[in-house]
XYZ file of C-alpha atoms in Angstrom:
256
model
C 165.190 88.658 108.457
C 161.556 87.218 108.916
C 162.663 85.968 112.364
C 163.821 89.772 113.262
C 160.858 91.370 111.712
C 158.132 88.680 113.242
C 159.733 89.848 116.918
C 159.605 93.008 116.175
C 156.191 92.989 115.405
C 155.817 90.949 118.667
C 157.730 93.307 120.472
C 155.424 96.369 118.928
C 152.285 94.689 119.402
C 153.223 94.652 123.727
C 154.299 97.759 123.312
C 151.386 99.017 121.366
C 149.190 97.795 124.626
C 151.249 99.307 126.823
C 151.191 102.866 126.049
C 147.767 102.494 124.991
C 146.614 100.819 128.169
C 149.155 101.324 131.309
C 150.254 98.166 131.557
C 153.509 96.153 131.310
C 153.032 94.201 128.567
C 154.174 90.718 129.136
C 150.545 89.358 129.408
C 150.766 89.706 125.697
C 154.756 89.313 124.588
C 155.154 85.641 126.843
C 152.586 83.991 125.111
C 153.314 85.895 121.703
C 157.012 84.292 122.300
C 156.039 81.080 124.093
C 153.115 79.704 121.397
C 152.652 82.107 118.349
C 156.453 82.240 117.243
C 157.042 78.506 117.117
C 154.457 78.356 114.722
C 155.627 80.501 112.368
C 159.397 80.310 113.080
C 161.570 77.412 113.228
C 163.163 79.022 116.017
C 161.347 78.385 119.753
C 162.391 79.886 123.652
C 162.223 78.365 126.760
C 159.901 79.443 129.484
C 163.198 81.362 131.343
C 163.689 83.239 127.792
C 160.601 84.001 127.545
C 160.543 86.010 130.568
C 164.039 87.546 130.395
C 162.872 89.061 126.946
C 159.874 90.126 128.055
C 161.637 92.135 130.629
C 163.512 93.804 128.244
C 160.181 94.780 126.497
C 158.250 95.948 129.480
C 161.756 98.188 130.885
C 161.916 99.689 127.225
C 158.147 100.365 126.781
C 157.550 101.560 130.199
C 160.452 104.276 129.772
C 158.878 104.630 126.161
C 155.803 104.580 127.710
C 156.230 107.465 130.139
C 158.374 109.548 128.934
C 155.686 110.418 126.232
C 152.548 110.218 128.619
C 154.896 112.916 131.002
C 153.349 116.114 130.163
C 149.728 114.817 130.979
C 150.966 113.660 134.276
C 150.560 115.458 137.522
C 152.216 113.183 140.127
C 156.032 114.103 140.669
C 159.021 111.972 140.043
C 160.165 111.299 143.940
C 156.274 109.981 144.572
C 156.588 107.767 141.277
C 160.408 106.671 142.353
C 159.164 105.755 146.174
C 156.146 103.885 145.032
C 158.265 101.842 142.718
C 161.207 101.221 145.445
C 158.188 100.301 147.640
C 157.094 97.520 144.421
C 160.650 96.708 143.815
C 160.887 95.738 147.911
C 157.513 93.669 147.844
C 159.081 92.183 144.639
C 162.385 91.057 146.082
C 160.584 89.040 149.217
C 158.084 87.296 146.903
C 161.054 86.471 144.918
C 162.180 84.978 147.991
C 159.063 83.101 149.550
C 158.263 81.893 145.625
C 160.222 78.959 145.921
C 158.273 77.361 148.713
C 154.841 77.595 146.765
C 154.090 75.218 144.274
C 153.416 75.834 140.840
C 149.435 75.150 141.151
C 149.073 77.769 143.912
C 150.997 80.192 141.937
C 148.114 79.977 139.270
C 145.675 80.481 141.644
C 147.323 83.356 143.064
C 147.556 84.826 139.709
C 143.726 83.809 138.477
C 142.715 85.832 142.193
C 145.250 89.180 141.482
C 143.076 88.779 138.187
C 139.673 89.381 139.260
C 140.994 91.591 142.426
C 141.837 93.635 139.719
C 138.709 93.276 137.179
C 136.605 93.816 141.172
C 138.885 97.050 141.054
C 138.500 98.376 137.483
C 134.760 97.880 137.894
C 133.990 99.209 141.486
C 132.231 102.718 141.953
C 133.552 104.342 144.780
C 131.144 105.614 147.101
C 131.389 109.242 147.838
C 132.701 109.457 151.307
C 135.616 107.687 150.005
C 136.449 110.338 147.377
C 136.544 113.012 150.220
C 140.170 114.790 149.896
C 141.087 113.723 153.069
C 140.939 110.624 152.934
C 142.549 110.824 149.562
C 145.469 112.689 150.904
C 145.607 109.699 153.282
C 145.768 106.829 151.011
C 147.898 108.653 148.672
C 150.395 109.458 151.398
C 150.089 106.160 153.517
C 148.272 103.425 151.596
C 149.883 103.896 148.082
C 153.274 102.600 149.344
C 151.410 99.852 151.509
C 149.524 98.708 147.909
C 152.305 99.258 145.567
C 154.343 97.243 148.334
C 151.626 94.544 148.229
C 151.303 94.186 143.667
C 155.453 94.197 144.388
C 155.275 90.750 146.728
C 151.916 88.881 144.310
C 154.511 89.948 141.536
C 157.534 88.349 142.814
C 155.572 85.045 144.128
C 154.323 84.820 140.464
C 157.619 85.425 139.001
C 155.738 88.180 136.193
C 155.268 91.915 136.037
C 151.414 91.659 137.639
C 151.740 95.505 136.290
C 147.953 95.522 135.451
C 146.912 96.016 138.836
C 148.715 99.348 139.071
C 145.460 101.137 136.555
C 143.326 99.633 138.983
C 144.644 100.302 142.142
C 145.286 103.781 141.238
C 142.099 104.824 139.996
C 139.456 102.087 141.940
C 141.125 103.105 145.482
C 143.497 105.894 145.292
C 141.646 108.161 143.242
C 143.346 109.384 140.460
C 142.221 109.994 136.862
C 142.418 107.897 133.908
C 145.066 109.644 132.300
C 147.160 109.997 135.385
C 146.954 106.957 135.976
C 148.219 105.191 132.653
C 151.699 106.996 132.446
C 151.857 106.479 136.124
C 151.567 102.960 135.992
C 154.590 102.776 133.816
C 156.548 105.211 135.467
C 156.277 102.437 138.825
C 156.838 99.690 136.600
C 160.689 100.981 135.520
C 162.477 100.202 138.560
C 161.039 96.368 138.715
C 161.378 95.730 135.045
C 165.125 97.361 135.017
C 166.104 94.736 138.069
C 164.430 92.046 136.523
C 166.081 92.225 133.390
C 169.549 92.933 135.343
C 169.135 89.640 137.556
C 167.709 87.556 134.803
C 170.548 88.688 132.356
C 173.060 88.177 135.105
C 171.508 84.710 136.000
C 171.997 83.344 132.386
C 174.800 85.202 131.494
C 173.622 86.375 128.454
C 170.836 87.910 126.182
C 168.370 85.773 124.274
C 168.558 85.986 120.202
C 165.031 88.015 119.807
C 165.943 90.335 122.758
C 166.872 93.092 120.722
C 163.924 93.370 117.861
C 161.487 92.488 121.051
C 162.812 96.275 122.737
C 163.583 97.991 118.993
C 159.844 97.496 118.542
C 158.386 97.757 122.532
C 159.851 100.957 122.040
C 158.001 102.213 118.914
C 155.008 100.444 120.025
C 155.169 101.827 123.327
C 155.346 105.670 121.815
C 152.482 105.018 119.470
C 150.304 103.407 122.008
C 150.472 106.461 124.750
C 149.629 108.510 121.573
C 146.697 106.792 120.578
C 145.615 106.724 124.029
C 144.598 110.507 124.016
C 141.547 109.877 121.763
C 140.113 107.229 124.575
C 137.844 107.434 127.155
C 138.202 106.173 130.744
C 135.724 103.476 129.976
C 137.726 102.291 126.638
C 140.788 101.666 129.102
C 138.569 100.169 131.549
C 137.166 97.814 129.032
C 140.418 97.147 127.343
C 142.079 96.115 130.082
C 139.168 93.685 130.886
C 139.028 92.119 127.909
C 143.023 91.056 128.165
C 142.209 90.391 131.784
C 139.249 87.914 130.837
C 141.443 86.207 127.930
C 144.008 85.849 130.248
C 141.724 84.248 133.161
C 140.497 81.712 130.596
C 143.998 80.485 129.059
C 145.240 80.146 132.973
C 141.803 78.534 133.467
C 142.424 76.477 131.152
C 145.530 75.320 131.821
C 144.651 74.003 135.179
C 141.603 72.347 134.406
């Protein structure tokens, strides 16, 4: 019982920050899993587990995620489904090339799609950029290019990479805050549902906390997105830096 109830509290936490925030989650469940359980627990994962249950937790709290975010959204399904085929694409040929990189470069790769994305979540647009044609442009030509583009850095690194999605979608395509959150997870279901597929399929089976992880990503998940009504655009931005930053320094870290 304290094993079930300490994941599902894991599980909730990732959750928690991703319907509060827009992102995927694992940033907090992999290390939650990896270092914190242990601890506590006399039960400990491998790396590989790790990451299988943490796709579990970002499919369920995306889909949680969304689904309650929905009726503040204004972008329609088909745009959300191409952008994530266009993701799930990049993903699949990262996937591919990630075996020829080693695992050094792969951290710096992921310390770089770190402060692209703190450059992004900081930058003020200058005004000829926000002019609706060139808006309608990046929206109907670039989006697919970018999404296609966090898709490949995601598969090289072999982890969501969903917090450039906030980012990218209000630093360079424009959108609001609020848009922009529920999207996010709504272009993050089709990776995380193939990712926990193939990773499932690869091992043949499900890890022991897989199902408290996703009972509580779930509730998290729903209680996050409602939360995130009472914040501002600069509470996300600044929430999202401050995971960025601790997770620059413990990758920082680990290489020095």
């Amino acid at each position: 019982m304290n094993d079930f109830l300490f994941l599902l509290g894991g599980g909730a936490l990732a959750g928690l920050v991703s319907g509060l925030l827009g992102i995927g989650g694992a940033v907090i469940l992999i290390p939650y899993v990896l270092y914190v359980v242990p601890s506590f627990l006399s039960r400990t994962f491998t790396p590989f587990e790790a990451t299988q249950i943490s796709m579990f937790q970002v499919f369920f709290a995306s889909v949680a995620g969304y689904v309650t975010h929905r009726p503040q959204l204004l972008l329609p399904v088909k745009t959300l489904l191409a952008w994530g085929g266009a993701a799930l694409l990049g993903s699949a040929i990262g996937g591919t090339l990630s075996g020829h990189l080693p695992g050094k470069e792969i951290l710096v790769l992921y310390l770089a799609e770190i402060l692209l994305a703190l450059f992004l979540l900081h930058r003020k647009p200058r005004p000829a950029e926000q002019t609706p044609d060139r808006l309608a442009w990046r929206r109907t030509f670039g989006a697919p290019v970018l999404m296609g583009g966090i898709g490949l850095v995601s598969g090289l690194l072999g982890i969501g990479g969903g917090f450039l999605y906030y980012p990218v979608m209000t630093g360079l395509l424009g959108y609001n805050a609020r848009v922009a959150v529920g999207s996010s997870l709504g272009i993050m279901i089709p990776m995380a549902f193939s990712g926990m597929i193939a990773k499932t399929l690869s091992s043949g089976s499900f890890p022991d906390g897989t199902f408290p992880v996703a009972i509580g990503a779930l509730a998290g998940s729903i209680a996050g997105a409602r939360l995130h009504r009472g914040l501002t655009p600069a509470k996300i931005r600044w929430g999202q830096t401050l995971l960025l930053v601790a997770t620059f320094a413990r990758i920082l870290a680990s290489l020095l």
